[in-house]
Coordinates of C-alpha atoms in Angstrom, one line a residue:
Chain A
M92 CA 25.4 11.6 -4.8
A93 CA 23.4 12.0 -7.6
S94 CA 23.4 14.8 -10.0
A95 CA 21.0 16.2 -12.5
T96 CA 21.3 15.2 -16.2
A97 CA 20.8 18.6 -17.7
S98 CA 23.7 20.2 -15.8
S99 CA 26.7 19.2 -13.4
V100 CA 24.9 20.8 -10.3
S101 CA 25.5 18.1 -7.5
F102 CA 23.3 18.0 -4.7
T103 CA 26.0 17.8 -1.9
S104 CA 25.3 21.2 -1.0
L105 CA 21.8 20.5 -0.6
S106 CA 22.3 17.7 2.1
S107 CA 22.5 19.9 4.8
S108 CA 19.0 21.1 4.1
L109 CA 17.6 17.3 4.6
K110 CA 16.8 16.4 7.9
K111 CA 18.3 13.2 9.4
N112 CA 16.8 10.4 8.3
Q113 CA 14.3 11.5 5.8
V114 CA 14.1 9.9 2.6
S115 CA 15.4 11.9 -0.2
H116 CA 13.2 12.0 -2.6
L117 CA 13.7 15.5 -4.0
K118 CA 10.7 16.7 -6.2
K119 CA 10.2 20.0 -5.7
V120 CA 13.9 21.8 -5.5
S121 CA 14.7 24.3 -8.3
V122 CA 18.0 25.0 -8.9
S123 CA 19.7 28.7 -10.3
F124 CA 22.2 28.2 -12.4
G125 CA 23.9 30.6 -14.4
G126 CA 20.7 33.1 -14.2
K127 CA 18.0 30.5 -15.6
S128 CA 16.2 28.6 -13.2
F129 CA 14.8 25.0 -13.7
K130 CA 13.6 21.8 -12.1
P131 CA 15.7 18.8 -12.2
V132 CA 14.6 15.8 -13.9
P133 CA 13.0 13.7 -11.0
L134 CA 15.5 11.7 -9.7
R135 CA 15.1 8.5 -7.9
F136 CA 17.5 6.8 -5.4
R137 CA 17.8 4.8 -2.4
V138 CA 19.1 6.4 0.6
A139 CA 21.3 4.5 2.7
C140 CA 19.9 5.7 5.8
A141 CA 17.1 3.9 7.4
A142 CA 13.3 4.4 8.2
K143 CA 12.9 5.7 11.5
P144 CA 13.5 3.0 14.0
E145 CA 9.5 3.4 15.4
T146 CA 8.3 2.5 11.8
V147 CA 10.6 -0.4 12.0
E148 CA 9.3 -1.2 15.5
K149 CA 5.8 -1.0 14.5
V150 CA 6.4 -2.9 11.2
C151 CA 7.7 -6.0 13.3
E152 CA 5.0 -5.6 15.6
I153 CA 2.6 -6.1 12.9
V154 CA 4.4 -9.1 11.3
R155 CA 4.8 -10.5 14.8
K156 CA 0.9 -10.6 15.3
Q157 CA -0.2 -11.9 12.1
L158 CA 2.3 -14.8 12.1
A159 CA 1.7 -15.4 15.6
L160 CA 5.4 -15.4 16.7
P161 CA 6.1 -15.6 20.3
A162 CA 7.2 -12.0 21.7
D163 CA 10.7 -13.1 22.5
S164 CA 11.4 -14.1 18.5
A165 CA 13.9 -11.9 16.8
I166 CA 12.5 -9.7 14.2
T167 CA 15.0 -7.3 12.6
G168 CA 14.5 -5.2 9.2
E169 CA 16.7 -7.8 7.7
S170 CA 14.3 -10.3 8.6
K171 CA 12.3 -12.0 5.3
F172 CA 9.0 -12.4 5.7
A173 CA 9.1 -15.8 4.0
S174 CA 11.9 -16.9 6.4
L175 CA 9.6 -16.1 9.1
G176 CA 6.8 -18.4 7.6
A177 CA 4.8 -16.0 5.7
D178 CA 3.2 -17.3 2.8
S179 CA 1.5 -15.0 0.2
L180 CA -2.0 -14.8 2.2
D181 CA -0.1 -13.8 5.3
T182 CA 2.0 -11.3 3.1
V183 CA -1.2 -9.9 1.7
E184 CA -2.6 -9.4 5.3
I185 CA 0.6 -7.7 6.5
V186 CA 0.3 -5.4 3.7
M187 CA -3.4 -4.8 4.8
G188 CA -2.1 -4.5 8.3
L189 CA 0.3 -1.9 7.2
E190 CA -2.0 0.3 5.2
E191 CA -4.4 0.3 8.3
E192 CA -1.6 1.4 10.7
F193 CA 0.0 3.7 8.6
E194 CA -3.3 5.1 6.7
I195 CA -1.4 4.6 3.3
S196 CA -2.5 2.5 0.3
V197 CA 0.0 0.4 -1.3
E198 CA -0.2 -0.6 -4.8
E199 CA 0.3 -4.3 -6.1
E200 CA 3.5 -3.1 -7.9
S201 CA 5.0 -1.8 -4.5
A202 CA 3.1 -4.8 -2.4
Q203 CA 5.1 -7.3 -4.8
S204 CA 8.4 -6.1 -4.0
I205 CA 8.5 -5.9 0.0
T206 CA 10.2 -8.8 1.0
T207 CA 11.7 -7.6 4.6
V208 CA 10.6 -5.5 7.4
Q209 CA 12.9 -2.8 6.3
E210 CA 11.5 -2.8 2.6
A211 CA 8.3 -2.3 4.4
A212 CA 9.4 0.5 6.8
D213 CA 11.2 2.2 3.9
M214 CA 8.1 2.0 1.8
I215 CA 6.1 3.4 4.4
E216 CA 8.3 6.2 5.1
K217 CA 8.5 6.9 1.1
L218 CA 4.2 7.0 1.4
K219 CA 4.0 8.9 4.2
E220 CA 6.2 12.1 3.3
Chain B
M272 CA 19.6 -31.5 9.4
R273 CA 23.1 -31.0 9.7
G274 CA 26.1 -32.9 8.2
S275 CA 26.3 -35.0 11.0
Y276 CA 23.5 -36.9 10.5
L277 CA 25.2 -38.7 7.9
R278 CA 27.1 -40.6 10.2
M279 CA 24.1 -42.0 11.7
K280 CA 23.5 -45.6 11.0
L281 CA 21.2 -46.5 8.2
H282 CA 20.2 -49.7 9.3
C283 CA 16.5 -49.2 9.3
L284 CA 16.8 -47.8 5.6
D285 CA 17.1 -49.4 2.0
R286 CA 20.5 -50.1 1.2
K287 CA 20.0 -48.0 -2.0
F288 CA 20.6 -44.9 0.1
F289 CA 24.5 -45.5 0.2
H290 CA 24.4 -44.5 -3.4
S291 CA 25.0 -40.7 -4.1
S292 CA 22.0 -40.7 -6.3
P293 CA 19.3 -43.1 -5.3
S294 CA 17.3 -44.5 -8.2
L295 CA 14.1 -43.1 -9.1
A296 CA 11.6 -45.3 -10.9
P297 CA 10.5 -43.3 -14.4
I298 CA 6.8 -42.2 -15.0
Q299 CA 5.1 -41.6 -18.1
L300 CA 4.8 -38.2 -19.4
P301 CA 1.3 -36.4 -18.8
S302 CA -0.5 -36.5 -22.2
P303 CA -1.6 -32.8 -23.5
M304 CA -4.8 -31.4 -21.3
E305 CA -3.4 -33.7 -18.5
T306 CA -2.4 -32.8 -15.2
H307 CA -0.2 -34.6 -12.5
L308 CA -0.1 -33.6 -9.3
W309 CA 2.1 -34.8 -6.5
Y310 CA 2.2 -34.2 -3.1
V311 CA 3.9 -34.7 0.1
I312 CA 2.5 -34.8 3.9
P313 CA 5.9 -33.0 5.5
S314 CA 4.8 -35.0 9.5
E315 CA 5.3 -38.3 7.5
V316 CA 8.8 -37.4 6.4
K317 CA 10.8 -38.4 9.6
S318 CA 14.0 -40.0 8.6
K319 CA 16.7 -37.4 9.0
A320 CA 19.3 -39.5 6.7
L321 CA 16.4 -39.3 3.7
L322 CA 16.6 -35.4 4.6
N323 CA 19.9 -35.6 3.8
Q324 CA 20.0 -37.2 0.5
F325 CA 17.1 -34.8 -0.3
L326 CA 19.5 -31.9 0.9
D327 CA 22.1 -33.4 -1.4
I328 CA 20.3 -32.8 -4.4
L329 CA 19.5 -29.4 -3.8
S330 CA 21.7 -26.3 -5.5
P331 CA 23.5 -24.4 -3.5
C332 CA 21.5 -21.7 -3.7
E333 CA 18.3 -23.7 -3.0
K334 CA 20.2 -24.9 0.3
E335 CA 20.8 -21.6 1.2
N336 CA 17.3 -20.8 0.8
V337 CA 16.3 -23.9 3.1
F338 CA 18.6 -22.6 5.8
Q339 CA 17.4 -19.1 5.8
M340 CA 14.0 -20.6 7.0
R341 CA 13.3 -19.8 10.7
G342 CA 12.7 -23.1 12.4
E343 CA 13.1 -26.8 11.8
E344 CA 9.3 -27.4 10.3
P345 CA 9.8 -24.5 7.8
R346 CA 13.2 -25.8 6.9
K347 CA 11.8 -29.1 6.4
R348 CA 9.1 -27.9 4.2
A349 CA 10.9 -25.6 1.9
L350 CA 13.7 -28.8 1.8
L351 CA 10.6 -30.9 0.7
A352 CA 9.1 -28.7 -1.8
R353 CA 12.6 -28.4 -4.0
A354 CA 13.1 -32.3 -3.5
L355 CA 9.4 -32.9 -4.8
V356 CA 10.3 -30.7 -7.8
R357 CA 13.6 -32.0 -9.0
T358 CA 12.7 -35.7 -8.2
T359 CA 9.3 -35.6 -9.9
I360 CA 10.6 -33.9 -13.3
A361 CA 13.9 -35.9 -13.3
R362 CA 11.4 -39.0 -13.3
Y363 CA 9.9 -37.8 -16.4
Q364 CA 13.2 -37.9 -18.5
I365 CA 12.9 -41.5 -19.5
N366 CA 15.6 -41.5 -22.0
S367 CA 18.3 -39.4 -21.0
Q368 CA 21.0 -39.0 -18.4
V369 CA 19.2 -36.3 -15.9
S370 CA 19.2 -36.7 -12.4
P371 CA 17.4 -34.9 -9.7
R372 CA 20.7 -32.8 -8.9
S373 CA 21.6 -32.1 -13.0
L374 CA 18.0 -30.1 -13.3
R375 CA 18.3 -26.4 -13.8
F376 CA 15.8 -23.8 -12.6
R377 CA 15.7 -20.3 -13.6
K378 CA 12.9 -17.5 -13.2
N379 CA 11.1 -16.1 -16.2
I380 CA 11.2 -12.3 -16.8
H381 CA 8.2 -11.7 -14.0
G382 CA 10.1 -14.0 -11.5
K383 CA 8.1 -17.3 -12.0
P384 CA 10.2 -20.3 -11.6
E385 CA 10.5 -22.5 -14.7
L386 CA 13.0 -25.4 -16.0
E387 CA 16.0 -24.7 -17.8
W388 CA 16.8 -26.8 -20.6
Q389 CA 20.0 -28.0 -21.4
F390 CA 20.1 -28.7 -25.2
S391 CA 22.2 -31.7 -24.9
D392 CA 20.2 -33.7 -22.4
H393 CA 16.8 -33.7 -23.6
W394 CA 16.2 -31.7 -26.7
L395 CA 13.6 -34.5 -27.6
S396 CA 11.4 -33.9 -24.6
P397 CA 8.1 -31.9 -24.7
P398 CA 8.4 -28.8 -22.4
L399 CA 7.5 -29.8 -19.0
H400 CA 6.0 -26.9 -16.8
F401 CA 5.5 -27.1 -13.0
N402 CA 4.4 -24.9 -10.4
I403 CA 4.6 -25.7 -6.5
S404 CA 2.5 -24.5 -3.3
H405 CA 2.9 -25.5 0.0
T406 CA 1.2 -25.2 3.5
S407 CA 2.4 -26.0 7.1
S408 CA 1.4 -29.7 6.6
L409 CA 1.3 -30.0 2.6
V410 CA 3.7 -29.7 -0.1
A411 CA 2.3 -30.1 -3.6
C412 CA 3.8 -30.1 -7.1
G413 CA 1.5 -29.9 -10.4
V414 CA 3.1 -30.9 -13.6
T415 CA 2.1 -30.4 -17.4
V416 CA 3.4 -30.6 -21.0
N417 CA 2.8 -27.7 -23.2
S418 CA 0.6 -25.9 -21.0
Q419 CA 1.1 -23.3 -18.2
I420 CA 0.0 -24.4 -15.1
G421 CA -0.6 -22.6 -11.7
I422 CA -1.4 -24.5 -8.3
D423 CA -2.4 -23.4 -4.9
V424 CA -3.2 -25.3 -1.8
E425 CA -4.5 -23.9 1.6
E426 CA -5.9 -25.6 4.8
K427 CA -9.5 -26.0 4.6
N428 CA -9.6 -24.6 8.1
R429 CA -7.2 -21.4 7.7
T430 CA -8.9 -18.4 9.2
I431 CA -7.4 -14.6 8.7
K432 CA -6.6 -12.1 10.9
H433 CA -9.0 -9.8 8.9
N434 CA -12.7 -9.6 8.7
I435 CA -13.2 -11.6 5.5
L436 CA -15.5 -9.0 3.7
S437 CA -13.2 -6.2 4.5
F438 CA -10.1 -8.2 3.2
A439 CA -12.6 -9.0 0.1
R440 CA -13.3 -5.5 -0.1
R441 CA -9.7 -4.4 -0.4
Y442 CA -8.5 -7.0 -2.6
F443 CA -11.2 -9.1 -4.7
S444 CA -13.4 -7.9 -7.2
K445 CA -16.5 -6.5 -6.8
D446 CA -18.5 -9.5 -8.1
E447 CA -16.6 -11.4 -5.8
V448 CA -17.5 -9.5 -2.7
Q449 CA -21.1 -9.8 -3.4
F450 CA -20.7 -13.4 -4.1
L451 CA -19.0 -13.7 -0.6
A452 CA -21.6 -11.2 1.2
D453 CA -24.5 -13.1 0.4
I454 CA -23.4 -16.2 2.2
L455 CA -24.8 -16.0 5.5
D456 CA -23.4 -18.5 7.4
P457 CA -20.0 -17.4 8.8
E458 CA -18.3 -20.7 8.5
I459 CA -19.6 -21.6 4.9
Q460 CA -18.2 -17.9 4.2
R461 CA -14.8 -18.7 5.3
Q462 CA -14.5 -22.0 3.5
E463 CA -15.6 -20.0 0.1
F464 CA -13.5 -17.3 0.7
V465 CA -10.5 -20.3 1.2
K466 CA -11.3 -21.7 -2.1
L467 CA -11.7 -18.7 -4.1
W468 CA -8.0 -17.3 -2.7
T469 CA -7.0 -20.4 -3.8
L470 CA -8.4 -19.9 -7.3
K471 CA -7.0 -16.6 -7.6
E472 CA -3.5 -17.4 -6.6
A473 CA -3.5 -20.4 -9.0
Y474 CA -4.6 -18.3 -11.8
V475 CA -2.1 -15.5 -11.1
K476 CA 0.8 -18.2 -10.6
A477 CA -0.5 -19.9 -14.1
L478 CA -0.1 -16.2 -15.6
G479 CA 3.3 -16.2 -14.4
K480 CA 3.5 -12.6 -14.0
G481 CA 3.5 -12.1 -10.4
F482 CA 1.0 -10.7 -8.0
S483 CA 1.4 -7.4 -9.7
G484 CA 0.6 -8.8 -13.1
A485 CA -2.6 -9.5 -12.8
P486 CA -3.9 -7.7 -9.4
F487 CA -6.5 -9.6 -7.7
K488 CA -8.9 -6.9 -8.1
T489 CA -8.8 -6.7 -11.9
F490 CA -10.1 -10.2 -12.2
T491 CA -13.1 -12.0 -11.0
I492 CA -13.5 -16.0 -10.7
R493 CA -16.8 -17.2 -10.6
Y494 CA -18.7 -20.7 -10.7
N495 CA -20.9 -20.9 -13.9
G496 CA -24.1 -23.2 -13.0
G497 CA -26.1 -24.3 -16.1
G498 CA -29.1 -22.6 -17.0
G499 CA -29.1 -19.3 -14.9
V500 CA -29.1 -21.4 -11.8
N501 CA -28.1 -19.2 -8.7
P502 CA -24.7 -20.3 -8.0
L503 CA -25.0 -20.4 -3.9
E504 CA -27.4 -23.3 -4.6
N505 CA -25.0 -25.4 -6.4
L506 CA -21.9 -24.7 -4.0
N507 CA -20.2 -28.1 -4.4
C508 CA -21.9 -29.2 -7.0
E509 CA -19.2 -30.8 -9.3
A510 CA -21.3 -29.8 -12.7
Q511 CA -20.1 -26.2 -12.1
E512 CA -17.6 -24.6 -14.4
I513 CA -15.2 -22.2 -13.2
V514 CA -14.4 -19.1 -15.2
V515 CA -12.3 -16.2 -14.9
D516 CA -13.3 -12.9 -16.7
T517 CA -10.8 -9.9 -16.6
S518 CA -12.1 -6.3 -17.0
D519 CA -9.7 -5.4 -19.4
E520 CA -9.7 -8.2 -22.0
P521 CA -12.5 -9.3 -23.8
I522 CA -14.4 -12.4 -22.5
E523 CA -13.2 -14.6 -25.6
L524 CA -9.3 -14.3 -24.5
T525 CA -10.2 -15.8 -20.9
N526 CA -11.4 -18.8 -22.2
N527 CA -7.8 -20.1 -22.5
W528 CA -7.4 -20.7 -18.4
Q529 CA -9.2 -23.8 -17.2
F530 CA -9.9 -24.4 -13.5
E531 CA -9.8 -27.6 -11.0
L532 CA -11.1 -27.3 -7.4
L533 CA -10.4 -30.2 -5.0
E534 CA -10.7 -31.2 -1.4
L535 CA -7.1 -32.7 -1.0
A536 CA -5.9 -35.5 1.8
G537 CA -9.0 -34.5 3.4
S538 CA -7.8 -31.2 4.8
H539 CA -6.8 -29.0 2.3
Y540 CA -8.3 -27.1 -0.6
A541 CA -6.4 -27.4 -3.8
A542 CA -6.9 -25.3 -7.1
I543 CA -5.3 -25.9 -10.4
C544 CA -5.1 -23.5 -13.2
M545 CA -4.0 -24.6 -16.6
E546 CA -3.9 -23.3 -20.1
N547 CA -6.1 -24.6 -22.9
N548 CA -4.7 -24.9 -26.0
F549 CA -7.4 -27.2 -27.4
S550 CA -10.6 -25.9 -27.3
S551 CA -12.3 -26.3 -30.2
E552 CA -14.8 -23.9 -32.0
G553 CA -17.7 -23.7 -30.1
K554 CA -16.7 -25.5 -26.9
R555 CA -15.5 -23.3 -23.9
T556 CA -13.6 -26.2 -21.9
V557 CA -11.9 -29.5 -22.8
P558 CA -12.1 -32.4 -20.1
V559 CA -8.9 -32.1 -18.2
K560 CA -7.8 -35.5 -16.9
L561 CA -6.2 -35.4 -13.3
T562 CA -4.1 -37.8 -11.9
V563 CA -2.9 -37.5 -8.3
W564 CA 0.0 -39.2 -6.3
K565 CA 0.6 -39.0 -2.8
T566 CA 4.2 -39.6 -2.6
I567 CA 7.6 -39.5 -0.3
P568 CA 10.6 -39.1 -3.0
F569 CA 12.9 -41.6 -3.3
L570 CA 10.8 -44.1 -1.1
E571 CA 7.2 -44.3 -1.9
E572 CA 4.1 -43.4 -3.9
E573 CA 0.3 -44.1 -4.1
C574 CA -1.8 -43.1 -6.9
V575 CA -4.7 -41.6 -4.9
S576 CA -7.2 -40.4 -7.7
G577 CA -10.6 -42.0 -6.8
T578 CA -9.8 -42.4 -3.7
D579 CA -11.4 -39.9 -0.6
A580 CA -8.1 -38.3 -0.8
V581 CA -9.1 -36.3 -3.9
K582 CA -12.4 -35.4 -4.1
T583 CA -13.4 -32.8 -7.0
I584 CA -15.2 -29.8 -5.7
S585 CA -15.5 -27.7 -9.1
G586 CA -14.2 -27.6 -12.4
S587 CA -14.3 -29.1 -16.2
K588 CA -15.8 -32.7 -16.6

């Protein structure tokens, strides 16, 4: 688990306050330590737990539709867009489809790093919170 | 495409395929400001023995990528793309021990694939640049010397799921949206959209900075007809020059990139973007010589420049 650089505070005590399966982007936590209260430096770390299954499912559906894949084709979180047959135009359309479905806005930097269904779902959850 | 196909009788094929590395006829390097374009039609490559020969020259990593593709056709295309690059580049190495299998590739800092030159092999050769693009029915590789290159191919009848103007508003520049919006015929609008997409992709790939290095909204690609003529009236006019304007760079710097737009094999639009290192003062573009071959690696090739397989739509003359 991560710890703030300015102190030896660990976040294990805070884990119980986090909802299960929520992306842990701890932004507004202030910690009181030795009488002083300070905001920890912003931390970015990938959480091991997955995005909500419903999100992953919706992403699969959008990908399936964009690539015109049969309803029974296996698409999971690990599925890579490129392996499913998506070219760059398809990928951009998938991102646009995700923006519409989830009412989010994806910047080019983020769009470029999405290569799998899971990465797309994780990004959506991060943007929605 | 499993190893068992190697046991197939090869009676129909040239005996040279029994050798572990089939011979490749050498070819002359492109000169500066010359582009070579090679393409393969996957549906014409049927021999499983030949496909195994292709598999044999790939790196372990490339093989893994090929088998990660879902379905036989996508796997074949991925295989052909790598085989085309390796065999083509190996053919330009006239005076060295380079074989298709021995070539090493790496990615630049932004992820663009490039050749990794081994000092002992060919330090005398000028730096070759290449770029690949493929659709479900065509695999293409562009090659230049001393010049960054990006290519993109799309099927002429490609459609998108979204409304074209919605898509353009989301991803293209304002001027490009206006250009498309001014086209009333939906079919012509769709064609122009596909052409514009290939040009924008080719530019970004030539820059080698990835999608986020040059977000599509930050640059405009347009046709530059002479004398203030309405570009729409001159669609498909060969005299049209294709230029790129970026919003954050002064116009002078964008003279470096030249474009060619072709209709390829009757079925595809192909856009080629290359760096212009030779523009003399006062002249914006230098004529680019383009030579196009249709090929099946190890097997055959046909120079198709000047035939119906290659029709220049716009670009430098």
